[in-house]
mmCIF file of C-alpha atoms and ligand atoms in Angstrom:
data_model
loop_
_atom_site.group_PDB
_atom_site.id
_atom_site.type_symbol
_atom_site.label_atom_id
_atom_site.label_comp_id
_atom_site.label_asym_id
_atom_site.label_seq_id
_atom_site.Cartn_x
_atom_site.Cartn_y
_atom_site.Cartn_z
ATOM 1 C CA MET A 1 -57.710 62.310 -54.213
ATOM 2 C CA ARG A 2 -60.668 62.341 -51.888
ATOM 3 C CA SER A 3 -60.985 59.371 -49.438
ATOM 4 C CA LYS A 4 -64.718 58.374 -49.331
ATOM 5 C CA THR A 5 -65.220 56.134 -46.328
ATOM 6 C CA LEU A 6 -63.850 55.625 -42.799
ATOM 7 C CA PRO A 7 -65.640 53.085 -40.473
ATOM 8 C CA PRO A 8 -66.407 54.222 -37.067
ATOM 9 C CA LEU A 9 -64.551 52.420 -34.146
ATOM 10 C CA SER A 10 -65.656 49.013 -33.253
ATOM 11 C CA GLU A 11 -67.816 48.158 -30.257
ATOM 12 C CA LYS A 12 -64.806 46.903 -28.332
ATOM 13 C CA GLN A 13 -62.790 50.011 -29.110
ATOM 14 C CA MET A 14 -65.774 52.123 -27.714
ATOM 15 C CA LEU A 15 -66.233 50.037 -24.607
ATOM 16 C CA TRP A 16 -64.412 52.336 -22.256
ATOM 17 C CA TRP A 17 -66.154 55.259 -23.592
ATOM 18 C CA ARG A 18 -69.517 53.708 -23.334
ATOM 19 C CA ASP A 19 -68.859 52.588 -19.824
ATOM 20 C CA ALA A 20 -67.530 55.919 -18.707
ATOM 21 C CA LYS A 21 -70.746 57.854 -18.770
ATOM 22 C CA PHE A 22 -69.488 61.268 -17.379
ATOM 23 C CA GLY A 23 -66.823 63.530 -18.624
ATOM 24 C CA MET A 24 -65.475 67.016 -18.001
ATOM 25 C CA PHE A 25 -65.399 69.522 -20.801
ATOM 26 C CA ILE A 26 -63.153 72.546 -20.357
ATOM 27 C CA HIS A 27 -63.183 75.844 -22.293
ATOM 28 C CA TRP A 28 -60.172 77.841 -21.694
ATOM 29 C CA GLY A 29 -58.219 80.284 -23.742
ATOM 30 C CA LEU A 30 -57.307 83.968 -24.112
ATOM 31 C CA TYR A 31 -60.957 84.820 -23.794
ATOM 32 C CA ALA A 32 -60.769 83.900 -20.047
ATOM 33 C CA ILE A 33 -59.105 87.388 -19.680
ATOM 34 C CA PRO A 34 -62.030 89.567 -20.904
ATOM 35 C CA ALA A 35 -64.334 87.149 -19.012
ATOM 36 C CA LYS A 36 -67.201 87.447 -21.264
ATOM 37 C CA GLY A 37 -67.231 83.902 -22.781
ATOM 38 C CA GLU A 38 -65.378 82.173 -25.744
ATOM 39 C CA TRP A 39 -67.339 84.106 -28.325
ATOM 40 C CA TYR A 40 -66.073 87.419 -27.054
ATOM 41 C CA MET A 41 -63.783 88.321 -30.077
ATOM 42 C CA ASN A 42 -66.656 87.656 -32.417
ATOM 43 C CA ASN A 43 -69.570 89.014 -30.305
ATOM 44 C CA GLU A 44 -67.693 92.302 -29.778
ATOM 45 C CA HIS A 45 -66.023 92.636 -33.133
ATOM 46 C CA VAL A 46 -62.479 92.748 -31.759
ATOM 47 C CA PRO A 47 -60.036 93.243 -34.522
ATOM 48 C CA VAL A 48 -57.482 90.507 -34.823
ATOM 49 C CA ASP A 49 -54.489 92.639 -33.953
ATOM 50 C CA GLN A 50 -56.128 93.890 -30.831
ATOM 51 C CA TYR A 51 -57.248 90.414 -29.749
ATOM 52 C CA ARG A 52 -53.678 89.211 -30.263
ATOM 53 C CA HIS A 53 -52.625 91.574 -27.477
ATOM 54 C CA LEU A 54 -54.407 89.369 -25.062
ATOM 55 C CA SER A 55 -51.627 86.814 -25.630
ATOM 56 C CA GLU A 56 -49.129 89.383 -23.912
ATOM 57 C CA GLN A 57 -51.322 89.279 -20.851
ATOM 58 C CA PHE A 58 -51.928 85.554 -20.762
ATOM 59 C CA ASN A 59 -49.875 84.316 -17.828
ATOM 60 C CA PRO A 60 -51.932 81.736 -15.920
ATOM 61 C CA GLN A 61 -49.873 81.428 -12.733
ATOM 62 C CA ARG A 62 -52.158 79.294 -10.848
ATOM 63 C CA PHE A 63 -52.800 76.793 -13.746
ATOM 64 C CA ASP A 64 -52.266 73.419 -12.302
ATOM 65 C CA ALA A 65 -53.496 70.510 -14.593
ATOM 66 C CA ALA A 66 -53.215 68.056 -11.813
ATOM 67 C CA GLN A 67 -55.684 70.099 -9.806
ATOM 68 C CA TRP A 68 -58.020 70.121 -12.697
ATOM 69 C CA VAL A 69 -57.901 66.236 -12.945
ATOM 70 C CA ARG A 70 -58.555 66.065 -9.143
ATOM 71 C CA ILE A 71 -61.593 68.101 -9.526
ATOM 72 C CA ALA A 72 -62.839 65.972 -12.420
ATOM 73 C CA LYS A 73 -62.189 62.946 -10.286
ATOM 74 C CA ASP A 74 -63.980 64.185 -7.364
ATOM 75 C CA GLY A 75 -66.808 64.908 -9.604
ATOM 76 C CA GLY A 76 -67.021 61.268 -10.561
ATOM 77 C CA MET A 77 -65.838 62.063 -14.154
ATOM 78 C CA ASN A 78 -64.128 59.636 -16.176
ATOM 79 C CA TYR A 79 -62.520 61.527 -19.010
ATOM 80 C CA MET A 80 -61.702 65.100 -19.825
ATOM 81 C CA VAL A 81 -61.850 67.224 -22.979
ATOM 82 C CA LEU A 82 -59.732 70.510 -23.246
ATOM 83 C CA THR A 83 -60.279 73.170 -25.852
ATOM 84 C CA ALA A 84 -56.789 72.859 -27.282
ATOM 85 C CA ARG A 85 -57.783 75.768 -29.935
ATOM 86 C CA HIS A 86 -61.109 77.509 -30.073
ATOM 87 C CA HIS A 87 -62.641 79.623 -32.907
ATOM 88 C CA ASP A 88 -60.332 82.609 -32.012
ATOM 89 C CA GLY A 89 -57.407 80.605 -33.379
ATOM 90 C CA PHE A 90 -55.293 80.637 -30.138
ATOM 91 C CA ALA A 91 -53.393 77.366 -29.613
ATOM 92 C CA LEU A 92 -52.853 76.124 -26.127
ATOM 93 C CA TRP A 93 -49.771 74.402 -27.076
ATOM 94 C CA ASP A 94 -46.576 75.094 -29.004
ATOM 95 C CA SER A 95 -48.111 74.864 -32.640
ATOM 96 C CA ALA A 96 -45.611 74.866 -35.485
ATOM 97 C CA SER A 97 -48.609 75.125 -37.968
ATOM 98 C CA SER A 98 -50.198 78.090 -36.293
ATOM 99 C CA VAL A 99 -50.889 80.829 -38.759
ATOM 100 C CA ASP A 100 -48.807 83.883 -37.310
ATOM 101 C CA ASN A 101 -47.663 81.825 -34.368
ATOM 102 C CA PHE A 102 -50.763 82.519 -32.305
ATOM 103 C CA THR A 103 -49.668 79.862 -29.523
ATOM 104 C CA SER A 104 -49.334 79.662 -25.734
ATOM 105 C CA SER A 105 -45.528 79.123 -25.944
ATOM 106 C CA LEU A 106 -45.402 82.722 -27.234
ATOM 107 C CA THR A 107 -47.431 84.339 -24.564
ATOM 108 C CA ALA A 108 -46.260 85.875 -21.326
ATOM 109 C CA SER A 109 -46.473 82.304 -19.894
ATOM 110 C CA ARG A 110 -44.355 80.537 -22.516
ATOM 111 C CA ARG A 111 -45.892 77.230 -21.559
ATOM 112 C CA ASP A 112 -47.236 74.303 -23.680
ATOM 113 C CA LEU A 113 -50.465 73.966 -21.751
ATOM 114 C CA VAL A 114 -51.723 70.993 -23.774
ATOM 115 C CA LYS A 115 -48.616 69.096 -22.796
ATOM 116 C CA GLU A 116 -49.045 69.790 -19.072
ATOM 117 C CA TYR A 117 -52.669 68.894 -19.240
ATOM 118 C CA VAL A 118 -52.161 65.575 -21.187
ATOM 119 C CA GLU A 119 -49.306 64.538 -18.746
ATOM 120 C CA ALA A 120 -51.292 65.310 -15.717
ATOM 121 C CA CYS A 121 -54.269 63.253 -17.013
ATOM 122 C CA ARG A 122 -52.199 60.318 -17.803
ATOM 123 C CA LYS A 123 -50.415 60.354 -14.616
ATOM 124 C CA ALA A 124 -53.748 60.127 -12.919
ATOM 125 C CA LYS A 125 -55.072 57.539 -15.361
ATOM 126 C CA MET A 126 -57.730 59.898 -16.628
ATOM 127 C CA ARG A 127 -58.777 59.388 -20.136
ATOM 128 C CA THR A 128 -57.554 62.418 -22.153
ATOM 129 C CA GLY A 129 -59.481 64.381 -24.724
ATOM 130 C CA LEU A 130 -58.803 67.384 -26.938
ATOM 131 C CA TYR A 131 -61.125 69.777 -28.579
ATOM 132 C CA TYR A 132 -60.283 71.455 -31.765
ATOM 133 C CA SER A 133 -62.167 73.984 -33.747
ATOM 134 C CA LEU A 134 -61.625 73.775 -37.567
ATOM 135 C CA MET A 135 -62.658 77.362 -38.103
ATOM 136 C CA ASP A 136 -60.362 80.333 -37.370
ATOM 137 C CA TRP A 137 -61.901 83.904 -37.012
ATOM 138 C CA ARG A 138 -58.494 85.545 -37.865
ATOM 139 C CA ILE A 139 -58.359 84.104 -41.434
ATOM 140 C CA PRO A 140 -60.260 85.931 -44.070
ATOM 141 C CA GLY A 141 -60.642 82.807 -46.336
ATOM 142 C CA TYR A 142 -62.964 81.566 -43.429
ATOM 143 C CA TYR A 143 -65.479 84.233 -44.337
ATOM 144 C CA LYS A 144 -65.037 84.007 -48.098
ATOM 145 C CA PRO A 145 -63.574 80.566 -49.023
ATOM 146 C CA HIS A 146 -64.588 80.905 -52.607
ATOM 147 C CA ASP A 147 -63.233 84.472 -53.178
ATOM 148 C CA LEU A 148 -60.126 83.920 -51.265
ATOM 149 C CA PRO A 149 -59.055 80.346 -52.132
ATOM 150 C CA ASP A 150 -55.343 80.752 -51.024
ATOM 151 C CA SER A 151 -56.494 82.042 -47.650
ATOM 152 C CA ALA A 152 -58.953 79.137 -47.505
ATOM 153 C CA ASP A 153 -56.107 76.877 -48.180
ATOM 154 C CA GLN A 154 -54.101 78.441 -45.461
ATOM 155 C CA LEU A 155 -56.920 77.646 -43.037
ATOM 156 C CA LYS A 156 -57.235 74.073 -44.223
ATOM 157 C CA ASN A 157 -53.415 73.670 -44.035
ATOM 158 C CA GLN A 158 -53.339 74.984 -40.601
ATOM 159 C CA CYS A 159 -56.110 72.575 -39.504
ATOM 160 C CA TYR A 160 -54.287 69.555 -40.981
ATOM 161 C CA GLY A 161 -51.070 70.629 -39.514
ATOM 162 C CA GLN A 162 -52.605 71.255 -36.092
ATOM 163 C CA VAL A 163 -54.657 68.049 -35.911
ATOM 164 C CA SER A 164 -51.419 66.093 -36.700
ATOM 165 C CA GLU A 165 -49.499 67.776 -34.194
ATOM 166 C CA LEU A 166 -52.261 67.085 -31.564
ATOM 167 C CA THR A 167 -52.711 63.448 -32.492
ATOM 168 C CA LYS A 168 -48.843 62.614 -33.129
ATOM 169 C CA ASN A 169 -46.965 64.598 -30.510
ATOM 170 C CA TYR A 170 -48.896 63.958 -27.196
ATOM 171 C CA GLY A 171 -48.973 60.237 -27.198
ATOM 172 C CA LYS A 172 -52.446 58.417 -26.704
ATOM 173 C CA ILE A 173 -55.365 60.835 -27.217
ATOM 174 C CA ASP A 174 -58.541 59.112 -26.053
ATOM 175 C CA VAL A 175 -61.035 61.602 -27.413
ATOM 176 C CA LEU A 176 -60.803 64.209 -30.433
ATOM 177 C CA TRP A 177 -63.593 66.651 -30.253
ATOM 178 C CA TYR A 178 -64.138 68.778 -33.250
ATOM 179 C CA ASP A 179 -66.159 71.915 -33.427
ATOM 180 C CA GLY A 180 -66.718 74.690 -35.854
ATOM 181 C CA GLY A 181 -66.826 72.872 -39.117
ATOM 182 C CA TRP A 182 -69.085 75.498 -40.658
ATOM 183 C CA LEU A 183 -67.813 78.410 -42.736
ATOM 184 C CA ASN A 184 -68.648 82.059 -42.726
ATOM 185 C CA MET A 185 -70.601 81.557 -39.580
ATOM 186 C CA GLN A 186 -73.267 79.654 -41.329
ATOM 187 C CA GLY A 187 -74.665 76.230 -41.930
ATOM 188 C CA SER A 188 -73.868 73.011 -40.293
ATOM 189 C CA ASP A 189 -70.718 71.172 -39.539
ATOM 190 C CA ALA A 190 -71.335 68.938 -42.476
ATOM 191 C CA ASP A 191 -71.774 71.871 -44.990
ATOM 192 C CA ALA A 192 -68.230 72.443 -45.318
ATOM 193 C CA ALA A 193 -66.970 68.989 -45.921
ATOM 194 C CA TRP A 194 -65.926 70.105 -49.522
ATOM 195 C CA LEU A 195 -63.240 72.155 -47.655
ATOM 196 C CA TRP A 196 -62.074 70.047 -44.906
ATOM 197 C CA ASP A 197 -62.291 66.614 -46.581
ATOM 198 C CA PRO A 198 -62.890 65.130 -43.084
ATOM 199 C CA VAL A 199 -62.450 61.652 -44.126
ATOM 200 C CA ARG A 200 -58.892 62.107 -45.276
ATOM 201 C CA LEU A 201 -58.278 64.202 -41.998
ATOM 202 C CA ASN A 202 -59.544 61.586 -39.827
ATOM 203 C CA LYS A 203 -57.672 58.913 -41.609
ATOM 204 C CA LEU A 204 -54.520 60.939 -40.695
ATOM 205 C CA VAL A 205 -55.907 60.773 -37.063
ATOM 206 C CA ARG A 206 -56.478 57.052 -37.036
ATOM 207 C CA LYS A 207 -53.080 56.402 -38.546
ATOM 208 C CA ALA A 208 -51.444 58.277 -35.653
ATOM 209 C CA ASN A 209 -53.705 57.212 -32.859
ATOM 210 C CA PRO A 210 -55.918 54.182 -34.019
ATOM 211 C CA ASN A 211 -58.169 54.251 -30.925
ATOM 212 C CA THR A 212 -59.067 57.788 -30.707
ATOM 213 C CA VAL A 213 -62.826 58.340 -30.181
ATOM 214 C CA ILE A 214 -63.782 61.044 -32.651
ATOM 215 C CA ASN A 215 -66.984 63.102 -32.529
ATOM 216 C CA PRO A 216 -68.965 63.873 -35.815
ATOM 217 C CA ARG A 217 -68.405 67.567 -36.095
ATOM 218 C CA SER A 218 -65.752 67.582 -38.740
ATOM 219 C CA GLY A 219 -68.280 66.749 -41.275
ATOM 220 C CA TRP A 220 -67.559 62.800 -40.996
ATOM 221 C CA GLU A 221 -69.993 60.859 -39.172
ATOM 222 C CA GLY A 222 -67.657 60.063 -36.309
ATOM 223 C CA ASP A 223 -67.784 57.455 -33.650
ATOM 224 C CA PHE A 224 -70.608 58.976 -31.765
ATOM 225 C CA ASP A 225 -73.393 61.613 -32.201
ATOM 226 C CA CYS A 226 -73.435 64.872 -30.354
ATOM 227 C CA ASP A 227 -76.418 66.633 -28.568
ATOM 228 C CA GLU A 228 -75.219 69.995 -27.635
ATOM 229 C CA GLY A 229 -76.760 72.456 -25.055
ATOM 230 C CA GLY A 230 -78.927 72.514 -21.858
ATOM 231 C CA ALA A 231 -82.263 71.461 -23.475
ATOM 232 C CA ALA A 232 -83.809 68.376 -21.722
ATOM 233 C CA VAL A 233 -82.880 65.037 -23.106
ATOM 234 C CA THR A 234 -85.964 63.282 -24.310
ATOM 235 C CA GLY A 235 -87.053 60.505 -26.508
ATOM 236 C CA PRO A 236 -86.181 56.863 -26.758
ATOM 237 C CA ILE A 237 -82.990 54.850 -26.065
ATOM 238 C CA LYS A 238 -80.528 55.594 -28.936
ATOM 239 C CA PRO A 239 -78.703 52.612 -30.356
ATOM 240 C CA ARG A 240 -75.618 54.617 -31.678
ATOM 241 C CA PRO A 241 -73.102 55.896 -29.104
ATOM 242 C CA TRP A 242 -73.884 59.546 -28.158
ATOM 243 C CA GLU A 243 -73.111 62.417 -25.976
ATOM 244 C CA LYS A 244 -74.837 65.308 -24.311
ATOM 245 C CA CYS A 245 -72.459 68.223 -23.852
ATOM 246 C CA LEU A 246 -73.557 71.167 -21.774
ATOM 247 C CA ASN A 247 -72.437 73.954 -19.659
ATOM 248 C CA LEU A 248 -72.247 74.030 -15.745
ATOM 249 C CA ASN A 249 -72.313 77.727 -15.965
ATOM 250 C CA LYS A 250 -75.267 78.401 -18.168
ATOM 251 C CA THR A 251 -73.895 81.820 -19.242
ATOM 252 C CA THR A 252 -71.303 80.781 -21.759
ATOM 253 C CA TRP A 253 -68.798 77.933 -22.069
ATOM 254 C CA GLY A 254 -65.791 80.023 -21.529
ATOM 255 C CA TYR A 255 -65.075 81.883 -18.226
ATOM 256 C CA ASN A 256 -67.706 84.556 -17.725
ATOM 257 C CA ARG A 257 -67.845 86.995 -14.780
ATOM 258 C CA THR A 258 -71.513 86.320 -14.831
ATOM 259 C CA GLN A 259 -72.030 83.012 -13.226
ATOM 260 C CA ASN A 260 -75.328 81.076 -13.388
ATOM 261 C CA LEU A 261 -74.692 77.502 -12.337
ATOM 262 C CA MET A 262 -76.836 74.553 -12.991
ATOM 263 C CA SER A 263 -78.137 73.120 -9.562
ATOM 264 C CA PHE A 264 -77.335 69.854 -8.207
ATOM 265 C CA ASP A 265 -80.742 68.528 -9.085
ATOM 266 C CA GLU A 266 -80.438 69.807 -12.692
ATOM 267 C CA ILE A 267 -76.990 67.938 -13.150
ATOM 268 C CA VAL A 268 -78.246 64.743 -11.741
ATOM 269 C CA THR A 269 -81.543 64.839 -13.808
ATOM 270 C CA MET A 270 -79.667 65.508 -16.904
ATOM 271 C CA LEU A 271 -77.191 62.760 -16.229
ATOM 272 C CA VAL A 272 -79.765 60.196 -15.547
ATOM 273 C CA ASP A 273 -81.909 61.118 -18.516
ATOM 274 C CA THR A 274 -78.843 60.904 -20.580
ATOM 275 C CA VAL A 275 -77.650 57.522 -19.231
ATOM 276 C CA VAL A 276 -81.038 55.806 -19.345
ATOM 277 C CA ARG A 277 -81.157 56.707 -23.136
ATOM 278 C CA ASN A 278 -77.509 55.095 -23.377
ATOM 279 C CA GLY A 279 -75.597 58.354 -23.656
ATOM 280 C CA ASN A 280 -72.681 59.960 -22.060
ATOM 281 C CA MET A 281 -72.751 63.518 -20.603
ATOM 282 C CA LEU A 282 -69.770 65.914 -20.945
ATOM 283 C CA LEU A 283 -70.248 68.804 -18.394
ATOM 284 C CA ASN A 284 -68.340 72.077 -19.074
ATOM 285 C CA VAL A 285 -66.347 74.158 -16.729
ATOM 286 C CA GLY A 286 -64.689 77.544 -17.496
ATOM 287 C CA PRO A 287 -61.555 78.154 -15.765
ATOM 288 C CA ASP A 288 -60.531 81.786 -15.187
ATOM 289 C CA ALA A 289 -57.527 83.664 -16.766
ATOM 290 C CA ASP A 290 -55.205 82.299 -14.009
ATOM 291 C CA GLY A 291 -55.961 78.799 -15.005
ATOM 292 C CA VAL A 292 -58.328 78.185 -11.962
ATOM 293 C CA ILE A 293 -61.481 76.281 -12.106
ATOM 294 C CA PRO A 294 -63.941 78.534 -10.134
ATOM 295 C CA SER A 295 -64.474 77.234 -6.610
ATOM 296 C CA ALA A 296 -68.138 77.208 -7.061
ATOM 297 C CA HIS A 297 -67.825 74.888 -10.168
ATOM 298 C CA ALA A 298 -65.495 72.521 -8.175
ATOM 299 C CA GLU A 299 -67.984 72.430 -5.179
ATOM 300 C CA ARG A 300 -71.001 71.702 -7.450
ATOM 301 C CA LEU A 301 -69.127 68.880 -9.075
ATOM 302 C CA ARG A 302 -67.920 67.574 -5.730
ATOM 303 C CA GLU A 303 -71.645 67.121 -4.751
ATOM 304 C CA VAL A 304 -72.431 65.300 -7.943
ATOM 305 C CA GLY A 305 -69.355 63.208 -7.195
ATOM 306 C CA GLN A 306 -70.627 62.330 -3.720
ATOM 307 C CA TRP A 307 -74.013 61.153 -5.315
ATOM 308 C CA LEU A 308 -72.064 58.969 -7.847
ATOM 309 C CA LYS A 309 -70.011 57.464 -5.112
ATOM 310 C CA LYS A 310 -73.229 56.216 -3.515
ATOM 311 C CA TYR A 311 -75.188 55.448 -6.623
ATOM 312 C CA GLY A 312 -72.513 55.174 -9.400
ATOM 313 C CA GLN A 313 -73.487 51.237 -9.697
ATOM 314 C CA SER A 314 -76.702 52.426 -11.374
ATOM 315 C CA ILE A 315 -74.796 54.635 -13.891
ATOM 316 C CA TYR A 316 -71.163 53.611 -14.717
ATOM 317 C CA GLY A 317 -70.787 50.466 -16.983
ATOM 318 C CA THR A 318 -74.579 50.292 -17.491
ATOM 319 C CA ARG A 319 -76.638 50.344 -20.642
ATOM 320 C CA GLY A 320 -79.991 51.858 -21.147
ATOM 321 C CA GLY A 321 -83.004 49.746 -20.733
ATOM 322 C CA PRO A 322 -84.629 47.308 -20.619
ATOM 323 C CA LEU A 323 -87.639 49.747 -20.458
ATOM 324 C CA GLU A 324 -87.871 52.700 -22.873
ATOM 325 C CA PRO A 325 -87.901 55.860 -20.762
ATOM 326 C CA VAL A 326 -90.936 57.879 -19.962
ATOM 327 C CA GLU A 327 -90.219 61.587 -19.894
ATOM 328 C CA LYS A 328 -90.257 63.231 -16.467
ATOM 329 C CA GLN A 329 -91.243 59.909 -14.870
ATOM 330 C CA TYR A 330 -88.600 57.119 -15.147
ATOM 331 C CA GLY A 331 -85.935 55.457 -17.097
ATOM 332 C CA THR A 332 -83.969 52.219 -16.696
ATOM 333 C CA THR A 333 -80.310 50.958 -16.808
ATOM 334 C CA GLN A 334 -78.991 47.500 -16.583
ATOM 335 C CA LYS A 335 -75.823 45.811 -15.846
ATOM 336 C CA GLY A 336 -75.210 42.040 -15.265
ATOM 337 C CA THR A 337 -78.143 40.648 -13.458
ATOM 338 C CA SER A 338 -79.349 44.057 -12.050
ATOM 339 C CA ILE A 339 -81.929 46.474 -13.608
ATOM 340 C CA TYR A 340 -81.954 50.042 -12.007
ATOM 341 C CA ILE A 341 -85.143 52.022 -12.179
ATOM 342 C CA HIS A 342 -84.434 55.643 -11.917
ATOM 343 C CA ALA A 343 -87.689 57.388 -11.007
ATOM 344 C CA PHE A 344 -88.360 61.085 -10.686
ATOM 345 C CA ASN A 345 -90.563 62.972 -8.042
ATOM 346 C CA CYS A 346 -91.463 59.749 -6.157
ATOM 347 C CA ALA A 347 -93.447 59.833 -2.843
ATOM 348 C CA SER A 348 -93.948 57.305 -0.108
ATOM 349 C CA GLY A 349 -97.141 55.316 -0.591
ATOM 350 C CA GLN A 350 -96.752 55.705 -4.439
ATOM 351 C CA THR A 351 -97.278 52.959 -6.957
ATOM 352 C CA LEU A 352 -95.255 52.775 -10.040
ATOM 353 C CA GLY A 353 -96.810 51.098 -12.900
ATOM 354 C CA LEU A 354 -94.317 49.765 -15.529
ATOM 355 C CA PRO A 355 -94.329 47.661 -18.550
ATOM 356 C CA PRO A 356 -93.630 43.964 -17.981
ATOM 357 C CA ILE A 357 -90.192 42.883 -17.503
ATOM 358 C CA ASP A 358 -89.274 39.362 -18.810
ATOM 359 C CA LYS A 359 -87.237 38.265 -16.023
ATOM 360 C CA GLN A 360 -88.163 36.761 -12.550
ATOM 361 C CA ILE A 361 -87.280 39.439 -10.092
ATOM 362 C CA ARG A 362 -85.907 38.085 -7.004
ATOM 363 C CA LYS A 363 -85.130 40.908 -4.948
ATOM 364 C CA VAL A 364 -85.944 44.630 -4.919
ATOM 365 C CA THR A 365 -83.870 47.318 -3.065
ATOM 366 C CA VAL A 366 -84.390 51.013 -2.945
ATOM 367 C CA LEU A 367 -80.754 52.275 -3.266
ATOM 368 C CA THR A 368 -81.868 55.811 -2.202
ATOM 369 C CA GLY A 369 -83.557 54.583 0.933
ATOM 370 C CA GLY A 370 -86.987 53.144 1.516
ATOM 371 C CA LYS A 371 -89.036 49.979 0.750
ATOM 372 C CA ALA A 372 -90.436 48.502 -2.197
ATOM 373 C CA GLN A 373 -92.665 45.527 -3.118
ATOM 374 C CA ILE A 374 -92.884 44.325 -6.566
ATOM 375 C CA GLN A 375 -95.778 42.427 -8.472
ATOM 376 C CA GLN A 376 -95.052 41.079 -11.939
ATOM 377 C CA SER A 377 -97.373 39.890 -14.482
ATOM 378 C CA LYS A 378 -97.415 39.268 -18.139
ATOM 379 C CA TYR A 379 -98.862 42.591 -18.537
ATOM 380 C CA ALA A 380 -97.259 44.908 -16.155
ATOM 381 C CA THR A 381 -94.701 45.474 -13.413
ATOM 382 C CA ILE A 382 -96.167 47.137 -10.325
ATOM 383 C CA ILE A 383 -93.760 48.583 -7.572
ATOM 384 C CA HIS A 384 -95.168 49.885 -4.226
ATOM 385 C CA LEU A 385 -92.998 52.340 -2.669
ATOM 386 C CA SER A 386 -93.004 53.175 0.923
ATOM 387 C CA ASP A 387 -90.812 54.723 3.676
ATOM 388 C CA LEU A 388 -88.733 56.582 1.129
ATOM 389 C CA THR A 389 -85.899 58.658 2.334
ATOM 390 C CA PRO A 390 -85.269 61.067 -0.789
ATOM 391 C CA ASP A 391 -81.661 61.661 -1.606
ATOM 392 C CA GLY A 392 -81.779 63.966 -4.662
ATOM 393 C CA PRO A 393 -84.329 64.142 -7.443
ATOM 394 C CA ASP A 394 -83.855 60.426 -8.412
ATOM 395 C CA THR A 395 -85.222 57.460 -6.443
ATOM 396 C CA ILE A 396 -83.146 54.425 -7.678
ATOM 397 C CA ILE A 397 -84.709 51.013 -7.310
ATOM 398 C CA ARG A 398 -82.589 47.914 -7.996
ATOM 399 C CA LEU A 399 -84.122 44.747 -9.187
ATOM 400 C CA ASP A 400 -82.184 41.684 -9.056
ATOM 401 C CA TRP A 401 -83.048 38.710 -11.336
ATOM 402 C CA GLY A 402 -79.947 36.690 -10.900
ATOM 403 C CA LYS A 403 -78.963 34.489 -7.914
ATOM 404 C CA VAL A 404 -79.364 36.567 -4.837
ATOM 405 C CA LYS A 405 -76.715 36.159 -2.082
ATOM 406 C CA GLY A 406 -77.916 34.538 0.942
ATOM 407 C CA ARG A 407 -80.749 32.465 -0.839
HETATM 408 C C1 GLC B 501 -70.864 75.672 -30.111
HETATM 409 C C2 GLC B 501 -70.070 76.942 -29.703
HETATM 410 C C3 GLC B 501 -68.792 76.964 -29.113
HETATM 411 C C4 GLC B 501 -68.763 75.771 -28.140
HETATM 412 C C5 GLC B 501 -69.427 74.597 -28.518
HETATM 413 C C6 GLC B 501 -69.474 73.312 -27.668
HETATM 414 O O1 GLC B 501 -70.383 75.180 -31.172
HETATM 415 O O2 GLC B 501 -70.050 77.760 -30.836
HETATM 416 O O3 GLC B 501 -68.486 78.046 -28.463
HETATM 417 O O4 GLC B 501 -67.351 75.584 -27.899
HETATM 418 O O5 GLC B 501 -70.705 74.823 -28.942
HETATM 419 O O6 GLC B 501 -70.059 72.320 -28.132
#
């Protein structure tokens, strides 16, 4: 029998995720060996048997999950999501349900990499997420589910088995991030709900791991919405929890010998544009075949982490608002008795004209350096900026409306 409904997590259960703001996505699998991205098997029409040979070469000697966690922490990231299994069907763990035993424990490395990752995250108190792609390019029923119902059943059984393994055998999983719900390379995640029966699937997840934050891409609405890719974040503040996921290396999610990294300014701008609209940002890295996050990725993240060390108060634990963002100009976040204005392209001598704020502002501080004076009226908030010492693309102005120390 089909289960029809499953409520999303409560606000209380979502609180840590809402406050976390910034996470690390990791695309890693056999595809790191040919180094052409995670779609290599499909893009280059590699036959299943041939692709399987990659597992004999897979021996990531330098994979050290603790090091990944350190890089995420240095980047100011508060959760991590690892591709436990991508569309190629290769499981990074010792998966009993894997069709034809396509797992990391049967590779040259003979390691349960998910286990190592989960343990390293927990040890460092890092929130732990797993990505799972429902589809599997190896299974014929994926392409012709109606003509090959037995094979489509095998695909579905593998999915139920593997999702159970991941959510039952590895302790507390903070995020379950589905992908690839569509069939035969067409349509949307929701189109294939007839096959996956996602409400039933996610009820099993909830039973094993009641607080796991689940994304919407299994065809069930999930606990948050997804905005995928590098396009700018625009529009108003969104009431429902949502996440922007994108790639640090703009070439592909999985390791690619062509590297084209987002700049520091691009990352900070995207993060700010996301947070002022009440979202989280999940930024992807692609470790190489040896299990190493490229040093250029780590370095770029460290730059962002340094920025967050200085200005994290205006990001972490905040909520979007009180003012609606204006594209390419400004957005606001708030926490307690502080309002943070994140303004782009500011210059000394500039006056920012904003809508009225219904709080008596007692103190104005330019966190990124400089001076500001405020005039409030029923109709507008005017801020005069001077002596700015820019530190990145974002000028951050804190407005305090509570009791101010020393007054
Ligand atoms: C798309 C891509 C996939 C990637 C995912 C990340 O679904 O097909 O390769 O893992 O986006 O959101």
